Every structure is written in C-alpha cells, then in structure tokens.
C-alpha cells in the first residue's frame, strides 16, 4: 500500500520550493508554480478529477469522486508546497534504516552537525524505524512535503481499493504558508468541501484545533543624530529608544520563557543607526482578550516614549495575521471527533493540544472552511536537524484513509 510513499516524498523534497517574504507575487516564488504543475499532472495520473491550477492563488486542486450511495459530507485534505526560510537548495536526504533509538546520527561527513538523544530526546521514540534526515547543509522539507506525499498516497490507495467506501474528497496543495500569506486568496467555494484537515502537524498523534491569535508590529523610530562631541541635550539616539522600547515590555513574556497557552512578544528583527531604527515584533496569544491587551501594550509603550518629546519619535504599524481557529471549530466538534476516532481505531493515541503557532487552517476556518490540523510526522522543522520517520508518514496516510472511510459509515 505504501510502495510509492517514500519515492514520492524523496522526489518532493529534492524540488526546491522556498517561499520569499519579500515577494509581491502569488505564489511568492516561481519554483512553487513549477512544483504545483508537477503535482497537477500527478493528480491527473492518479485518477483524480476536475484537477486545476488556480493561477490567482497558487493552489492546485483535485477531486476524488464519491463511491458510496450515502449522502455524506465532503472532506478536504490540504498541505502546503513551500518550505521555510532556510537553505533549501540541493536537498540530499539520508535514509537511516532500523534506527536503534540511541546512536548519534552524523548529518555531514565531518560530523559537525549531528542528531543525538541529548539534544533531541524524541529520537528515542523512533527505535526500529526508518528515518529520513538532511545532510546538514539544508532543511529537509518534511514541512510540509510529508503532508503532500501522505495525501497523494492516500488518494492512490483509495483509487486502487474501491472496496473502501468514501464520500467525495477534495485535495488542495497551496503556496506560501511559511510566510503567512498562502491561504489569503484561497477560494473556499471553488474547493467545495464542507470541512477539511491540514496535514501539517508534527509527531504521530498530533490533532490540533486551537492556535495562537497573531499580529505583527513594525516599529519605526526617528532619532536626531549630531556629532557625539556636542551631543549633550541634543542627540536623540534611535538605537537607544529601540532598547528602551524592548526593555519596557514584559521581559519574561518571550518565546524562550513561555510554553503551553502562554503568549509572548517576540522581537523578530532590529536594525538601526542613531538617526533611525526599525524593529519587527510578532505578538501571540491563545486568548483573544489577552491578545488584544498585548497589542495595546505595544502602543502604550510607544505612547510612553513619545511623551518625552515635542513630537512623536516612535511609530507603530500593527496588523493582525490570523486568529485562534478554535473559536470556529468548537461550534461543531464532530470534525475533531472524526479525526480522533480514526486515530483510535488505528491504535494511535490522539495528542490534542494547542498549537504554539498557526496553520493555513487558522485563516481557512474564518473563511468558512473549518480546518483542524493533523500530524504529518516531521520533527525539528525549519532547519538542518529536521527529520521524519517513514513509519510516521505511513500512519498519517492511514489516518487520511480511515477518516474518509468513517465519514461514509
């Protein structure tokens, strides 16, 4: 049933599809467009119908027709094509068969970069499994090409095994999830599903329907630069104001000091001279009111600093990125129960916990397509230490098939 899963995945990750946050096009990179057309042809070859590439939003979509007479809801399965902001050229996956759960894995020939149980204790969970890793010079791209491979393989299984009854299934692969813009132009009506799942989670068992509320703030600071020898009572150092701004925020409410449902302020970038400075923050919280309070704190700090001067020196440009999809999904928890029951029937223990991040489902849910997130198997995403287990991908494939089957009962 899985003979094409690994070859399919390896082919996908060797295809460079890194997104570009500075681009104004959709998709943000031409490599994603090329990959979408490859997936488009593969979907047609598998036997999916109504396969199209939507040039306006970068999504390639297809339909697996129902093979049951029952009137059941239409399910969607979605994954993203792009990879994160890390070297993604010349990905050279390594395959470690029958990993013993304890040995150190050298990623590069020199052994400079390793996967070891001290730094990555989750390796112990993969005893006896086949691991796919990087060679230490790139990310792997399991986020989210494992999800694409799993969905494709599940569709292949359903096509080849018509005795597995299912309703109509919609499939979509989209761009630019990693830069937060991929779902902005998604056409929910064109997709035509009643609900969907993103296959974009981490280790086996993850089932998520609660994400952060998210905003970004661009802080621009106007200084006054004069010669330091005559600067007393005249110079206004923009860098110092940036430092003052950062120090005025709660120092314990940062990513490296929070977990669970604890929100944070994250200084993502800073640059400047005494004349001008710029800071970029992301603000995150699961609770909507606390989220709004955090945004208010950003503005309050700016106001406090500006009150020291004859005109505002600190300007805040803040915008919301996405919201906690729980507010939508909790109105009909049957779709979470369906995924949970599929896992339980496959002897997979569901791990239902909030996402300390967001998925395309965060936006899709508010666009009228409730979309929880299911594990795709990857670990250590977005860098050279990324890996995925073949057995984890097989289990994710099984979950897709089982959801389709249970939905048709």
Coordinates of C-alpha atoms in Angstrom, one line a residue:
X1 CA 0.0 0.0 0.0
X2 CA 2.9 2.4 0.7
X3 CA 5.4 1.4 -2.1
X4 CA 5.2 4.9 -3.6
X5 CA 5.2 6.9 -0.4
X6 CA 9.0 7.1 0.2
X7 CA 10.0 7.6 -3.5
X8 CA 7.3 10.3 -3.8
X9 CA 8.5 12.1 -0.7
X10 CA 12.1 12.0 -1.7
X11 CA 11.2 13.4 -5.1
X12 CA 9.3 16.2 -3.5
X13 CA 11.9 17.3 -1.0
X14 CA 14.6 17.4 -3.7
X15 CA 12.4 20.0 -5.5
X16 CA 13.3 23.5 -4.2
X17 CA 10.2 25.5 -3.2
X18 CA 11.3 28.0 -0.6
X19 CA 8.9 30.9 -0.3
X20 CA 10.1 34.6 -0.2
X21 CA 8.6 37.0 2.3
X22 CA 9.9 40.0 0.2
X23 CA 8.0 39.0 -2.9
X24 CA 4.8 40.6 -4.0
X25 CA 3.6 37.8 -6.3
X26 CA 1.4 34.8 -5.6
X27 CA 2.9 32.3 -5.2
X28 CA 6.0 34.2 -4.0
X29 CA 8.4 32.1 -6.0
X30 CA 8.4 30.6 -9.4
X31 CA 9.6 27.3 -8.1
X32 CA 6.3 26.8 -6.3
X33 CA 4.4 27.4 -9.5
X34 CA 6.6 24.8 -11.3
X35 CA 6.0 22.3 -8.4
X36 CA 2.3 23.0 -8.5
X37 CA 2.1 22.0 -12.1
X38 CA 4.1 18.8 -11.3
X39 CA 1.5 17.9 -8.7
X40 CA -1.3 18.8 -11.0
X41 CA -0.1 16.2 -13.5
X42 CA 0.5 13.6 -10.8
X43 CA -3.1 14.1 -9.5
X44 CA -4.4 13.6 -13.0
X45 CA -2.3 10.4 -13.4
X46 CA -3.7 9.1 -10.1
X47 CA -7.2 9.4 -11.5
X48 CA -8.4 12.5 -9.6
X49 CA -11.0 14.6 -11.5
X50 CA -11.5 18.3 -12.0
X51 CA -7.8 18.9 -11.4
X52 CA -6.9 22.6 -11.9
X53 CA -4.2 25.0 -11.1
X54 CA -5.6 28.4 -10.0
X55 CA -3.0 31.0 -11.1
X56 CA -4.7 33.7 -9.0
X57 CA -4.0 32.0 -5.7
X58 CA -1.4 29.4 -6.5
X59 CA -3.4 26.4 -5.3
X60 CA -3.7 23.1 -7.3
X61 CA -6.9 21.3 -6.5
X62 CA -8.5 18.0 -7.4
X63 CA -11.5 15.8 -6.6
X64 CA -11.8 12.1 -5.8
X65 CA -15.4 11.3 -6.6
X66 CA -17.6 9.5 -4.0
X67 CA -18.0 5.8 -4.4
X68 CA -20.9 5.4 -1.9
X69 CA -24.7 5.9 -2.4
X70 CA -24.9 7.5 1.1
X71 CA -25.2 11.3 1.4
X72 CA -22.1 12.2 3.4
X73 CA -20.2 15.4 3.9
X74 CA -17.4 16.3 1.5
X75 CA -14.0 16.3 3.2
X76 CA -10.9 18.3 2.1
X77 CA -7.2 17.5 2.7
X78 CA -4.7 20.3 2.4
X79 CA -0.9 20.7 2.6
X80 CA 1.4 23.5 1.6
X81 CA 4.2 23.4 -1.0
X82 CA 6.6 25.9 0.3
X83 CA 9.5 25.4 2.7
X84 CA 10.7 27.7 5.4
X85 CA 13.4 30.4 5.5
X86 CA 16.5 28.2 5.5
X87 CA 18.7 26.8 2.7
X88 CA 16.5 24.5 0.6
X89 CA 18.7 24.1 -2.5
X90 CA 20.2 20.7 -3.3
X91 CA 18.4 18.8 -0.6
X92 CA 20.2 15.5 -0.2
X93 CA 18.1 13.2 2.1
X94 CA 19.8 10.5 4.1
X95 CA 17.9 7.3 5.0
X96 CA 18.7 5.5 8.2
X97 CA 17.0 2.2 8.4
X98 CA 16.2 0.4 11.6
X99 CA 17.4 3.2 13.9
X100 CA 18.3 1.9 17.3
X101 CA 16.9 4.8 19.3
X102 CA 20.2 5.7 20.9
X103 CA 23.0 6.2 18.4
X104 CA 24.2 9.6 17.2
X105 CA 23.5 10.3 13.6
X106 CA 26.1 12.3 11.7
X107 CA 24.4 14.5 9.2
X108 CA 27.5 15.8 7.4
X109 CA 30.7 13.9 6.7
X110 CA 32.7 15.9 9.1
X111 CA 30.3 15.2 12.0
X112 CA 29.9 18.9 12.7
X113 CA 26.1 18.5 12.8
X114 CA 24.5 15.6 14.5
X115 CA 21.2 14.2 15.6
X116 CA 21.7 12.9 19.2
X117 CA 19.4 11.9 22.0
X118 CA 20.9 14.6 24.3
X119 CA 19.9 17.5 22.2
X120 CA 16.9 15.7 20.6
X121 CA 15.5 13.2 23.1
X122 CA 12.5 12.5 20.8
X123 CA 14.9 10.3 18.8
X124 CA 14.3 7.6 21.4
X125 CA 10.7 7.3 20.1
X126 CA 11.9 6.0 16.8
X127 CA 13.6 2.8 17.7
X128 CA 13.4 0.3 14.8
X129 CA 12.1 2.9 12.4
X130 CA 13.4 4.3 9.1
X131 CA 14.4 7.9 9.5
X132 CA 14.9 10.4 6.7
X133 CA 17.3 13.2 7.6
X134 CA 19.2 16.1 6.0
X135 CA 22.9 16.1 5.1
X136 CA 23.4 19.0 7.5
X137 CA 23.5 21.7 4.8
X138 CA 19.8 22.2 4.2
X139 CA 16.4 21.7 5.7
X140 CA 14.6 18.6 4.7
X141 CA 11.2 19.9 3.7
X142 CA 9.0 17.4 5.6
X143 CA 7.2 20.6 6.5
X144 CA 5.1 20.1 4.5
X145 CA 6.1 17.8 1.7
X146 CA 5.4 14.8 4.1
X147 CA 1.8 16.0 4.1
X148 CA 1.7 16.2 0.3
X149 CA 3.1 12.7 0.0
X150 CA 0.7 11.3 2.5
X151 CA -2.3 12.9 0.9
X152 CA -1.2 11.7 -2.6
X153 CA -0.5 8.2 -1.3
X154 CA -3.9 8.1 0.5
X155 CA -5.7 9.1 -2.7
X156 CA -3.8 6.4 -4.6
X157 CA -4.8 3.8 -2.0
X158 CA -8.5 4.8 -2.3
X159 CA -8.4 4.7 -6.1
X160 CA -6.8 1.2 -6.1
X161 CA -9.1 -0.1 -3.4
X162 CA -12.7 0.8 -4.4
X163 CA -14.0 -1.6 -1.7
X164 CA -13.1 1.2 0.8
X165 CA -16.2 3.3 0.6
X166 CA -15.9 7.1 0.9
X167 CA -17.7 10.3 0.0
X168 CA -16.4 13.0 -2.2
X169 CA -12.9 14.1 -1.3
X170 CA -11.2 17.4 -2.2
X171 CA -7.5 17.8 -2.3
X172 CA -5.5 21.1 -2.4
X173 CA -1.9 22.0 -2.3
X174 CA -1.0 25.6 -1.8
X175 CA 1.8 28.1 -1.6
X176 CA 3.4 30.4 1.0
X177 CA 2.2 29.0 4.2
X178 CA 5.6 29.7 5.8
X179 CA 5.3 33.4 5.1
X180 CA 1.7 33.6 6.3
X181 CA 0.1 34.6 3.1
X182 CA -0.8 31.3 1.4
X183 CA -4.4 31.0 2.5
X184 CA -5.3 34.7 1.9
X185 CA -6.6 34.1 -1.6
X186 CA -7.9 30.5 -1.1
X187 CA -11.3 30.0 -2.9
X188 CA -13.4 28.2 -0.4
X189 CA -16.4 28.0 -2.8
X190 CA -14.2 26.6 -5.6
X191 CA -12.8 24.0 -3.3
X192 CA -16.3 22.8 -2.4
X193 CA -15.6 20.9 0.9
X194 CA -17.8 21.0 4.0
X195 CA -14.7 20.8 6.2
X196 CA -11.0 20.0 5.8
X197 CA -7.9 18.9 7.5
X198 CA -4.4 20.3 7.0
X199 CA -1.8 17.5 7.1
X200 CA 0.8 19.8 8.6
X201 CA 1.4 18.8 12.2
X202 CA 4.4 17.2 13.9
X203 CA 4.9 13.8 15.6
X204 CA 2.4 10.9 15.4
X205 CA -0.9 11.6 17.2
X206 CA -1.0 15.4 17.0
X207 CA -4.5 16.7 16.5
X208 CA -4.9 20.4 16.8
X209 CA -7.8 22.8 16.6
X210 CA -6.5 25.6 18.7
X211 CA -3.9 28.1 17.5
X212 CA -2.5 31.4 18.5
X213 CA -4.1 34.7 17.7
X214 CA -1.3 36.5 15.9
X215 CA -0.3 40.0 15.0
X216 CA 2.8 41.7 13.7
X217 CA 4.1 45.2 14.6
X218 CA 6.6 47.3 12.7
X219 CA 8.2 49.9 14.9
X220 CA 10.0 52.8 13.2
X221 CA 11.9 55.2 15.3
X222 CA 13.1 58.7 14.3
X223 CA 16.3 59.8 16.0
X224 CA 18.3 63.0 15.8
X225 CA 21.9 62.4 15.0
X226 CA 24.6 65.1 15.8
X227 CA 28.3 64.9 16.4
X228 CA 28.8 63.0 19.7
X229 CA 31.2 65.6 20.9
X230 CA 28.4 68.2 21.1
X231 CA 25.5 65.8 21.6
X232 CA 24.5 66.7 25.2
X233 CA 20.8 67.7 25.4
X234 CA 20.6 67.5 21.6
X235 CA 21.1 64.0 20.3
X236 CA 18.2 61.5 20.3
X237 CA 19.7 58.1 19.7
X238 CA 17.2 55.9 17.8
X239 CA 19.0 52.8 18.8
X240 CA 18.7 53.8 22.5
X241 CA 15.0 54.4 22.0
X242 CA 14.7 50.9 20.5
X243 CA 16.5 49.4 23.5
X244 CA 14.1 51.4 25.8
X245 CA 11.1 50.1 23.9
X246 CA 12.2 46.5 24.2
X247 CA 13.1 46.9 27.9
X248 CA 9.6 48.3 28.6
X249 CA 7.9 45.1 27.5
X250 CA 7.4 42.2 30.0
X251 CA 10.8 40.5 30.0
X252 CA 9.5 37.1 30.9
X253 CA 6.9 37.0 28.1
X254 CA 9.1 35.9 25.3
X255 CA 9.2 32.6 23.3
X256 CA 12.2 31.3 25.2
X257 CA 10.5 31.6 28.5
X258 CA 6.9 30.5 27.7
X259 CA 5.1 27.4 26.7
X260 CA 1.6 25.8 26.7
X261 CA -1.0 28.6 26.4
X262 CA 1.3 31.3 27.5
X263 CA 1.6 34.1 24.9
X264 CA 4.6 36.3 24.1
X265 CA 6.2 39.3 22.4
X266 CA 8.9 38.2 20.0
X267 CA 11.5 40.7 18.7
X268 CA 12.0 39.2 15.3
X269 CA 14.3 41.8 13.8
X270 CA 16.1 45.0 14.7
X271 CA 18.3 47.4 12.7
X272 CA 19.3 51.0 13.1
X273 CA 21.7 53.9 13.5
X274 CA 21.4 56.8 15.9
X275 CA 19.4 58.6 13.2
X276 CA 16.8 55.9 12.6
X277 CA 15.9 52.4 13.8
X278 CA 13.4 49.7 12.9
X279 CA 12.0 46.8 14.9
X280 CA 9.7 44.0 13.9
X281 CA 7.7 42.1 16.6
X282 CA 5.2 39.3 16.4
X283 CA 2.6 39.1 19.1
X284 CA 1.0 35.8 20.1
X285 CA -1.7 34.6 22.5
X286 CA -4.4 31.9 22.5
X287 CA -6.9 34.1 24.4
X288 CA -8.5 36.8 22.3
X289 CA -8.7 39.4 25.1
X290 CA -5.2 38.8 26.3
X291 CA -4.1 39.1 22.6
X292 CA -5.8 42.5 22.4
X293 CA -4.2 43.6 25.6
X294 CA -0.8 42.7 24.3
X295 CA -1.4 44.8 21.2
X296 CA -2.5 47.6 23.5
X297 CA 0.8 47.2 25.5
X298 CA 2.8 47.7 22.3
X299 CA 1.0 51.0 21.6
X300 CA 1.2 52.1 25.2
X301 CA 5.0 51.7 25.3
X302 CA 5.2 53.8 22.1
X303 CA 3.0 56.5 23.7
X304 CA 5.1 56.5 26.9
X305 CA 8.3 57.1 24.9
X306 CA 6.7 59.7 22.7
X307 CA 5.5 61.7 25.7
X308 CA 9.1 62.6 26.3
X309 CA 9.5 64.6 23.1
X310 CA 7.9 67.6 21.3
X311 CA 6.6 65.3 18.5
X312 CA 6.2 61.5 18.2
X313 CA 9.5 59.7 17.6
X314 CA 8.1 56.1 17.7
X315 CA 5.6 55.0 15.2
X316 CA 3.7 51.7 15.4
X317 CA 2.3 49.9 12.3
X318 CA 0.4 46.9 13.6
X319 CA -1.8 44.4 11.8
X320 CA -3.5 41.1 12.6
X321 CA -2.2 38.0 10.9
X322 CA -4.6 35.2 11.9
X323 CA -6.9 34.2 14.8
X324 CA -7.4 31.2 17.0
X325 CA -9.4 28.7 14.9
X326 CA -10.9 27.2 18.0
X327 CA -13.5 29.9 18.0
X328 CA -14.9 28.5 14.7
X329 CA -14.2 24.8 15.1
X330 CA -15.7 24.4 18.6
X331 CA -19.1 25.2 17.1
X332 CA -19.0 21.8 15.5
X333 CA -16.6 19.4 17.2
X334 CA -17.8 16.5 15.1
X335 CA -14.9 17.0 12.7
X336 CA -12.4 16.8 15.5
X337 CA -14.1 13.7 16.8
X338 CA -14.0 12.1 13.4
X339 CA -10.2 12.5 13.2
X340 CA -9.9 11.4 16.8
X341 CA -11.9 8.2 16.2
X342 CA -9.9 7.5 13.1
X343 CA -6.7 7.6 15.2
X344 CA -8.1 5.5 18.0
X345 CA -9.3 2.8 15.5
X346 CA -5.7 2.7 14.2
X347 CA -4.4 2.4 17.8
X348 CA -2.8 5.8 17.6
X349 CA -3.1 7.8 20.8
X350 CA -4.5 11.3 19.9
X351 CA -2.5 14.2 21.3
X352 CA -4.9 17.1 21.4
X353 CA -3.1 20.3 22.4
X354 CA -2.9 23.9 21.4
X355 CA -0.6 24.9 18.6
X356 CA 2.1 27.4 19.5
X357 CA 1.8 28.8 16.1
X358 CA -0.6 28.9 13.2
X359 CA -1.6 26.8 10.2
X360 CA -3.4 27.6 7.0
X361 CA -6.4 26.2 8.9
X362 CA -6.3 29.3 11.1
X363 CA -7.3 31.5 8.2
X364 CA -9.4 28.9 6.3
X365 CA -11.6 28.3 9.4
X366 CA -12.5 32.0 9.4
X367 CA -13.1 31.9 5.7
X368 CA -15.9 29.3 6.2
X369 CA -13.9 26.1 5.9
X370 CA -13.4 24.6 9.4
X371 CA -9.9 23.0 9.2
X372 CA -8.2 21.3 12.1
X373 CA -4.6 20.1 11.8
X374 CA -3.3 16.5 11.8
X375 CA 0.2 15.2 12.3
X376 CA 2.4 14.7 9.2
X377 CA 5.3 13.2 11.1
X378 CA 8.1 15.7 10.9
X379 CA 10.4 16.8 13.8
X380 CA 12.8 19.7 14.2
X381 CA 11.2 21.7 11.4
X382 CA 12.7 24.6 9.6
X383 CA 16.4 23.7 9.8
X384 CA 19.2 21.3 9.3
X385 CA 18.2 19.0 12.1
X386 CA 14.8 18.2 10.6
X387 CA 13.9 14.6 10.2
X388 CA 10.8 12.4 9.6
X389 CA 10.1 8.7 10.1
X390 CA 8.8 6.7 7.2
X391 CA 6.5 4.8 9.7
X392 CA 5.1 8.1 10.9
X393 CA 4.2 9.1 7.3
X394 CA 2.6 5.7 6.8
X395 CA 0.4 6.2 9.9
X396 CA -0.6 9.7 8.7
X397 CA -1.6 8.1 5.4
X398 CA -3.7 5.5 7.3
X399 CA -5.4 8.3 9.2
X400 CA -6.5 10.0 6.0
X401 CA -7.9 6.8 4.6
X402 CA -9.6 6.0 7.8
X403 CA -11.2 9.4 8.1
X404 CA -12.6 9.0 4.6
X405 CA -13.9 5.6 5.5
X406 CA -15.5 6.5 8.8
X407 CA -17.1 9.6 7.3
X408 CA -19.0 7.3 4.9
X409 CA -20.4 4.9 7.5

